[in-house]
Short mmCIF file of C-alpha atoms and ligand atoms in Angstrom, two decimals:
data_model
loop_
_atom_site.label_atom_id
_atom_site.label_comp_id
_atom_site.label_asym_id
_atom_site.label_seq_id
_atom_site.Cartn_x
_atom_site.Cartn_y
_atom_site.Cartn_z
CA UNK A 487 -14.52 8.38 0.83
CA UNK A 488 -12.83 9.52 -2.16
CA UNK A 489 -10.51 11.68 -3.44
CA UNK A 490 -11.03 14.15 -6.16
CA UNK A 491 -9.40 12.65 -9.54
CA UNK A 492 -11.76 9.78 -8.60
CA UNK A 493 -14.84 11.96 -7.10
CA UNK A 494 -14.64 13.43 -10.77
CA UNK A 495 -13.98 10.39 -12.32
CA UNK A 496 -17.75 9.20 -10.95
CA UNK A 497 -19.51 12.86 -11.81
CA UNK A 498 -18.47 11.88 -15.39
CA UNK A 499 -19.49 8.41 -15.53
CA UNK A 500 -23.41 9.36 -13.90
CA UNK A 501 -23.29 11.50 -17.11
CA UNK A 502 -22.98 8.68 -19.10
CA UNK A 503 -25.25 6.56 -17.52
CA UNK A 504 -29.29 7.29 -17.23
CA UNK A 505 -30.01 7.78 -13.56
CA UNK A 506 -29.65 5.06 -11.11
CA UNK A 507 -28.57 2.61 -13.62
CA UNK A 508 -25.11 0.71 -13.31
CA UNK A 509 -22.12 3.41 -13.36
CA UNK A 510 -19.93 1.03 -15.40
CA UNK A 511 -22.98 -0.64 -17.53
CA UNK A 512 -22.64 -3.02 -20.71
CA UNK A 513 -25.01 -0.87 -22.95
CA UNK A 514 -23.09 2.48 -22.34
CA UNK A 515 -19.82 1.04 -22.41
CA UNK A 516 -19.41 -1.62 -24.26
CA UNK A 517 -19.26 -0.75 -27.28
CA UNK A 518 -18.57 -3.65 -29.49
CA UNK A 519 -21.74 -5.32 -28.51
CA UNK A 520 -20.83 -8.68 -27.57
CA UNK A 521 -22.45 -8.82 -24.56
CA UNK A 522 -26.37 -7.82 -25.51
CA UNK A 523 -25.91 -5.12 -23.48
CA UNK A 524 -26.98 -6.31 -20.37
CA UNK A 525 -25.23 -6.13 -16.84
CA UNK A 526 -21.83 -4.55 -16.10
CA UNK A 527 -19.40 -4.19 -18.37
CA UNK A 528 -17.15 -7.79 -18.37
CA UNK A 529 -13.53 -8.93 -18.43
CA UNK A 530 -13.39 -8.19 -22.27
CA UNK A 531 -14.69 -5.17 -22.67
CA UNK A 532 -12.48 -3.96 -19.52
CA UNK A 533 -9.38 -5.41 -21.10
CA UNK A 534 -9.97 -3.30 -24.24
CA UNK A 535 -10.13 -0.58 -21.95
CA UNK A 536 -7.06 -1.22 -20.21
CA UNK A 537 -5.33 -0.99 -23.68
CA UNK A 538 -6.87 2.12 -24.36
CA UNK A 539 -5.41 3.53 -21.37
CA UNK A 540 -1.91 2.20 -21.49
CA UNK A 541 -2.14 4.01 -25.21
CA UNK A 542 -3.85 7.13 -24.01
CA UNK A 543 -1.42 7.10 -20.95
CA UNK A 544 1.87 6.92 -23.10
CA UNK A 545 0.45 9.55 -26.11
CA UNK A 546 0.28 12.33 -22.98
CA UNK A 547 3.28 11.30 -22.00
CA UNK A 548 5.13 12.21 -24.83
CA UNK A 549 2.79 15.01 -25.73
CA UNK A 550 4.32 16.44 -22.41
CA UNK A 551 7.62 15.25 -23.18
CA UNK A 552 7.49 12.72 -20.37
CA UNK A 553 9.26 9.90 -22.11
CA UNK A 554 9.77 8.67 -18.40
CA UNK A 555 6.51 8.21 -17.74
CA UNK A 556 5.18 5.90 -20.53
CA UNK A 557 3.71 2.72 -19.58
CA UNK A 558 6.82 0.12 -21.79
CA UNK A 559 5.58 -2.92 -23.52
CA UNK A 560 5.14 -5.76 -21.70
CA UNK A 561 6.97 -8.65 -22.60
CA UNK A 562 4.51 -11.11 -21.34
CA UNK A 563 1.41 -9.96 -22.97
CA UNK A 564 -1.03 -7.32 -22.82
CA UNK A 565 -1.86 -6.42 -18.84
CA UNK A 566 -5.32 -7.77 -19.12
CA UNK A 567 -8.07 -7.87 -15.66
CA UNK A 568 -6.10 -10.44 -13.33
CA UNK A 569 -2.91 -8.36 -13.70
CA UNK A 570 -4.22 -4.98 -14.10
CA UNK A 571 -6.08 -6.23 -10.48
CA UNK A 572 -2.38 -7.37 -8.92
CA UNK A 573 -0.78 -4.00 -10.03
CA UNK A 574 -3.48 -2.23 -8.00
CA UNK A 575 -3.32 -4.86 -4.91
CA UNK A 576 0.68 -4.53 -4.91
CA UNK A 577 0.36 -0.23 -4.42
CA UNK A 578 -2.41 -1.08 -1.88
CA UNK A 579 0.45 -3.38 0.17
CA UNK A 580 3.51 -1.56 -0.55
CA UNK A 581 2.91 2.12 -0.76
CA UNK A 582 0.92 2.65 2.66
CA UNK A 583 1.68 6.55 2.96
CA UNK A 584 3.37 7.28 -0.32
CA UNK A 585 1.56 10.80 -2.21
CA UNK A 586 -1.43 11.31 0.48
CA UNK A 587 -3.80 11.21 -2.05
CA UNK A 588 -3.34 7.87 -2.93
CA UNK A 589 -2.68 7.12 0.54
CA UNK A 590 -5.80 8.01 1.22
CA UNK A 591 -7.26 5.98 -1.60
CA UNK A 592 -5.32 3.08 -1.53
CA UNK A 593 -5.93 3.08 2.58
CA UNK A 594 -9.76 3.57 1.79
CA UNK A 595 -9.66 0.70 -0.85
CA UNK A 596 -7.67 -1.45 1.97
CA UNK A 597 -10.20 -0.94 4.50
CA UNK A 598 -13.02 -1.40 2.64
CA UNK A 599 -11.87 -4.95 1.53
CA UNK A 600 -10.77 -5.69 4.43
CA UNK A 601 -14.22 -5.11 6.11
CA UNK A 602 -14.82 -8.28 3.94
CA UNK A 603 -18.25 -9.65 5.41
CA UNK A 604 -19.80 -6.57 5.98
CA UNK A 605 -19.31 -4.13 2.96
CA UNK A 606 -21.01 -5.06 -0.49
CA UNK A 607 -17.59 -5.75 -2.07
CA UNK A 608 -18.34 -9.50 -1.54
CA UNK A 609 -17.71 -12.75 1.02
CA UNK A 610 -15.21 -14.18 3.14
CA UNK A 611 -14.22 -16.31 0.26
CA UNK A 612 -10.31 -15.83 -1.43
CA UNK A 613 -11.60 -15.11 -4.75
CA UNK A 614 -11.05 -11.64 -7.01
CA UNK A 615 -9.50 -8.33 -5.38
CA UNK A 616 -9.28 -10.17 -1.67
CA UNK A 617 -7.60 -12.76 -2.71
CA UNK A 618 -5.08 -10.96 -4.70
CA UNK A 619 -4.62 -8.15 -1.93
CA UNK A 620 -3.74 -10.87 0.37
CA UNK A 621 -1.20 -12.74 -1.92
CA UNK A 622 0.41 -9.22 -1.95
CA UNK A 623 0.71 -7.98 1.30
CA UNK A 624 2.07 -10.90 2.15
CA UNK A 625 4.89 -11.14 -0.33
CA UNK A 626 5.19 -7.51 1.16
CA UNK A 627 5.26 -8.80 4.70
CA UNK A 628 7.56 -11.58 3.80
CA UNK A 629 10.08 -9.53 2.47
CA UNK A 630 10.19 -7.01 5.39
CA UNK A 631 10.80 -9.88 7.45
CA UNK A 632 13.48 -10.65 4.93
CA UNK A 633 15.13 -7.30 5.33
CA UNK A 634 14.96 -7.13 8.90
CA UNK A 635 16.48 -10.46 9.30
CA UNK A 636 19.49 -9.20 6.91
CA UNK A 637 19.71 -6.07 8.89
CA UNK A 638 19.85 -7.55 12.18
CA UNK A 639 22.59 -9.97 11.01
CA UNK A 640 24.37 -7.56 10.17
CA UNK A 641 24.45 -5.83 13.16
CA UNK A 642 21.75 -3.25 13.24
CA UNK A 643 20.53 -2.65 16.43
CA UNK A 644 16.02 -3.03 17.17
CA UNK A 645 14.30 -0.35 19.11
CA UNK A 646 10.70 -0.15 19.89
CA UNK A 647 7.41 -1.68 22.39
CA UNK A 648 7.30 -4.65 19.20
CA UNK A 649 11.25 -4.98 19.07
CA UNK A 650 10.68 -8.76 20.77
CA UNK A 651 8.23 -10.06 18.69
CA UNK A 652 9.61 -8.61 15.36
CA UNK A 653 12.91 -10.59 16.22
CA UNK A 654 10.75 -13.77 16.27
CA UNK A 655 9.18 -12.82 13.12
CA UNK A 656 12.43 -11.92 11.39
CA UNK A 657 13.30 -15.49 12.36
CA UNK A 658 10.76 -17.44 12.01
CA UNK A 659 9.07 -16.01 8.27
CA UNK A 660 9.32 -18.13 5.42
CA UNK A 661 10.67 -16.80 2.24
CA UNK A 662 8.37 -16.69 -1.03
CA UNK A 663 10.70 -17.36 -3.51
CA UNK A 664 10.66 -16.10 -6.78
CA UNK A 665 6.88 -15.19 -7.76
CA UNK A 666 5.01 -17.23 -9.54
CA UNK A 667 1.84 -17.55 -7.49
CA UNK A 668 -0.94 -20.47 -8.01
CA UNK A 669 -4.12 -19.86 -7.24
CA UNK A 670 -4.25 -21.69 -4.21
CA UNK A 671 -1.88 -19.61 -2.79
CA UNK A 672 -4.71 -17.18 -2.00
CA UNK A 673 -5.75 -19.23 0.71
CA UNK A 674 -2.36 -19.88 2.29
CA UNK A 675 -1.67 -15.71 2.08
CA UNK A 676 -4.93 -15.30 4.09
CA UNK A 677 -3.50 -17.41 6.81
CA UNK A 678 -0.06 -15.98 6.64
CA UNK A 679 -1.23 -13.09 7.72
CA UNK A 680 -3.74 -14.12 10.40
CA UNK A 681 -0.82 -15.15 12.51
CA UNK A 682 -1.90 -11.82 14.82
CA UNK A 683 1.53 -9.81 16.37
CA UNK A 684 4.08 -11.47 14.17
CA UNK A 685 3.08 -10.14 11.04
CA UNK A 686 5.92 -7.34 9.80
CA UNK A 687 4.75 -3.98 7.49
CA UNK A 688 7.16 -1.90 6.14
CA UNK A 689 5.90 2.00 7.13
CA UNK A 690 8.86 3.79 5.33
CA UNK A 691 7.06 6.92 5.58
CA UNK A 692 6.83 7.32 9.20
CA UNK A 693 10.34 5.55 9.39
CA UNK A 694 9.23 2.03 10.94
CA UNK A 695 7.84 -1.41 10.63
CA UNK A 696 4.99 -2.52 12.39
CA UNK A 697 4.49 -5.71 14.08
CA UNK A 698 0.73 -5.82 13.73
CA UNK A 699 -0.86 -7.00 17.05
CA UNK A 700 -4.73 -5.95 16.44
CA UNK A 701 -5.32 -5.35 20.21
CA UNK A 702 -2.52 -3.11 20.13
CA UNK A 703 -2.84 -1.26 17.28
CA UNK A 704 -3.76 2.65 17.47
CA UNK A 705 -4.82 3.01 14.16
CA UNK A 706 -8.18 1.49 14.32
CA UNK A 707 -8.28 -1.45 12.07
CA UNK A 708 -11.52 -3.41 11.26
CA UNK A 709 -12.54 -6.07 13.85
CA UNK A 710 -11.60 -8.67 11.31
CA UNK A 711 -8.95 -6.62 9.65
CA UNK A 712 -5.14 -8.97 9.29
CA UNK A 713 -3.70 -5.34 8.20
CA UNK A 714 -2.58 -1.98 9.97
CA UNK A 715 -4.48 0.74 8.72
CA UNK A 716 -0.86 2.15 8.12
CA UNK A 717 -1.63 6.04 6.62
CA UNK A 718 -3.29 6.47 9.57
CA UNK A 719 -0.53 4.74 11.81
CA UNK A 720 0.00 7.05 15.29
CA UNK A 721 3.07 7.95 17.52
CA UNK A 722 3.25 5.94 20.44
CA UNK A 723 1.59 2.71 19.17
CA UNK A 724 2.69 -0.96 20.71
CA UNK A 725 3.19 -2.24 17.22
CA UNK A 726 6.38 -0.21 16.40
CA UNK A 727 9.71 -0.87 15.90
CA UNK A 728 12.74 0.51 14.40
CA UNK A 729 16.28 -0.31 13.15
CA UNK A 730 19.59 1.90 12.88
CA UNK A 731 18.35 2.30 9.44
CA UNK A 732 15.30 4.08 10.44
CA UNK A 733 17.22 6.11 12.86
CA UNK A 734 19.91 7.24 9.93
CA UNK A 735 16.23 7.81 7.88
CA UNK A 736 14.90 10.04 9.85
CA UNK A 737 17.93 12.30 10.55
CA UNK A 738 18.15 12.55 6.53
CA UNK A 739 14.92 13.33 6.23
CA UNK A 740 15.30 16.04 9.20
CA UNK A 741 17.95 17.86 7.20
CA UNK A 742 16.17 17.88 4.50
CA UNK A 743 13.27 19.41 6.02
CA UNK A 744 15.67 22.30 7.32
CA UNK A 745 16.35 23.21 4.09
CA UNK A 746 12.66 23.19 3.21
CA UNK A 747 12.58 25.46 6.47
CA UNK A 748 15.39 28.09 5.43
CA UNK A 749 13.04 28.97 2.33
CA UNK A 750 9.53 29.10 3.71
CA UNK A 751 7.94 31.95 5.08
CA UNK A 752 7.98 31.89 8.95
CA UNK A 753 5.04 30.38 9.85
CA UNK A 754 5.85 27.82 7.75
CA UNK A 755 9.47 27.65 8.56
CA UNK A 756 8.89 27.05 12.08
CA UNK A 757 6.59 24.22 11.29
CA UNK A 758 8.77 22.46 9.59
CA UNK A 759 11.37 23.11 12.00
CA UNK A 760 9.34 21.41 14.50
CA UNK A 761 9.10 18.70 12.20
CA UNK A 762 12.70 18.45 11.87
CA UNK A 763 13.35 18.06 15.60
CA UNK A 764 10.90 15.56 16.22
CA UNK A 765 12.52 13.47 13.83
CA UNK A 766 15.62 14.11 15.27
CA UNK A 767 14.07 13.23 18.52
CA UNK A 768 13.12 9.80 17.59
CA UNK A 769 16.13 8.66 16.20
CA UNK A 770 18.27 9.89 19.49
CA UNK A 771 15.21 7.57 21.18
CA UNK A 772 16.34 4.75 19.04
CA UNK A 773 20.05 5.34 19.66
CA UNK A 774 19.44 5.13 23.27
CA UNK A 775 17.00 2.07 23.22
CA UNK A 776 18.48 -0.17 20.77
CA UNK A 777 19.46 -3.41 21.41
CA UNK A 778 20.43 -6.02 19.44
CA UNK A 779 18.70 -9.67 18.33
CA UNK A 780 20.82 -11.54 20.54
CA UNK A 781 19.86 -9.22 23.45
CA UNK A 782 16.64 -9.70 22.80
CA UNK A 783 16.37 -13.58 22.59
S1 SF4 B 80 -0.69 2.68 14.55
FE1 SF4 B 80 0.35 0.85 15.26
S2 SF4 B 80 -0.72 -0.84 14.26
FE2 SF4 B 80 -1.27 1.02 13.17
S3 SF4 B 80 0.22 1.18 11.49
FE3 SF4 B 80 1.06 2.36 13.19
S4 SF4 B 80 2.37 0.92 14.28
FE4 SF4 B 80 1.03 -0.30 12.98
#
């Protein structure tokens, strides 16, 4: 599965290539030579390309007059594999709906390596993409928990099938401070998040967290998967749970949808005014649900 920036991407690349050789091959790619040309193309050679996109990337961007959108200097270095890797693992953990084509993606990518034994993209073992996805999602995790331990202390009230174990989780997380990770910290991510039902993921696109319990979960995770397949996350599922925040969320985002509805054509309209009071729905759930931490422990 794939969506069409990258579907083209791969028509482009078989043009490069002769048939059935290696879609990203050392002889057709890189071009300096170092390698002899043999095998895909290697950590140098993708480096150099990195560059040339971060330079391609920001001439566009001011070709379009998109000074915004240029990719600044880094002032630790050039992005090179291992960090070019994390920037991808951190979208795949923190930006579970975000555009829907990249929700799509990113959820594809996410499922894919989290399928780890049975899909080509290698083993069980911590090293490469896995690894690094892992580290991420669970700084992610860990500072959900983090915010959902602030929120409750300050009052906001919990709503939701999960609203129990959340509580727990809120309490009982560690913090990651700062972020300088070690590489052995792959291995201690991987069994942060195995700790099945007390695992929190931020979902700010359909307004919740989930408390990831696999035998709960309505979103059909891998058998082996220690992440909600969250794009596809479903109403009514025993993993949710909201705040007051949520609630106050979801009536903004019901207004806004209104005025979306007062300019669309009537099909439309009435769509999105449907939209709107389902929203508006859910939060009046939450206001009459709620409860608060110490009610619940
Ligand atoms: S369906 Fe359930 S388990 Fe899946 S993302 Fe939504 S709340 Fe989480």
């Amino acid at each position: 599965m794939a969506i069409t920036p990258v579907v083209h991407a791969i028509r482009v690349l078989e043009r490069m290539v002769p048939p059935g050789g290696l879609l990203l091959d050392a002889a057709h790619h890189d071009f300096s030579g170092q390698r002899g040309f043999h095998g895909a193309v290697k950590r140098n050679a993708l480096a150099r390309r990195i560059e040339d996109f971060t330079t391609w990337a920001n001439h566009e961007a001011l070709t379009h007059d998109l000074p915004g959108q240029t990719i600044a200097q880094d002032p630790h270095g050039k992005v090179g594999l291992a960090r070019f890797r994390r920037t991808l693992a951190w979208h795949i953990a923190r930006r579970p709906g975000g555009l829907i084509a990249l929700a799509i993606q990113y959820g594809h990518m996410r499922t894919v390596l989290d399928a780890r034994t049975s899909t080509g993209y290698g083993s069980r073992d911590r090293r490469g993409i896995h690894g690094v996805l892992d580290v991420e999602t669970a700084l992610a995790a860990a500072d959900t928990a983090a915010r959902l331990r602030d929120r409750l202390a300050a009052g906001e009230k919990i709503s939701g099938p999960a609203s129990r174990r959340a509580v727990t989780a809120a309490a009982t997380t560690p913090q990651f401070e700062g972020r300088i990770v070690p590489a052995t910290f792959a291995k201690k991510a991987a069994a942060f998040l195995a700790r099945d039902g007390i695992v929190l993921f931020d979902n700010p696109d359909t307004f919740l967290i989930c408390a990831f319990k696999h035998d709960n979960a309505l979103c059909d995770p891998d058998p082996d998967a220690t992440a909600p397949r969250q794009y596809a996350c479903k109403t009514g599922c025993g993993n949710t749970v909201r705040t007051d925040a949520h609630a106050l969320q979801m009536r903004q985002r019901a207004d806004e949808i209104d005025q979306l509805a007062a300019h669309a054509p009537d099909p439309i309209g009435k769509r999105l005014r449907a939209n709107a009071a389902r929203l508006r729905e859910t939060a009046y759930i939450h206001d009459a649900t709620a409860q608060t931490a110490e009610a619940l422990t």
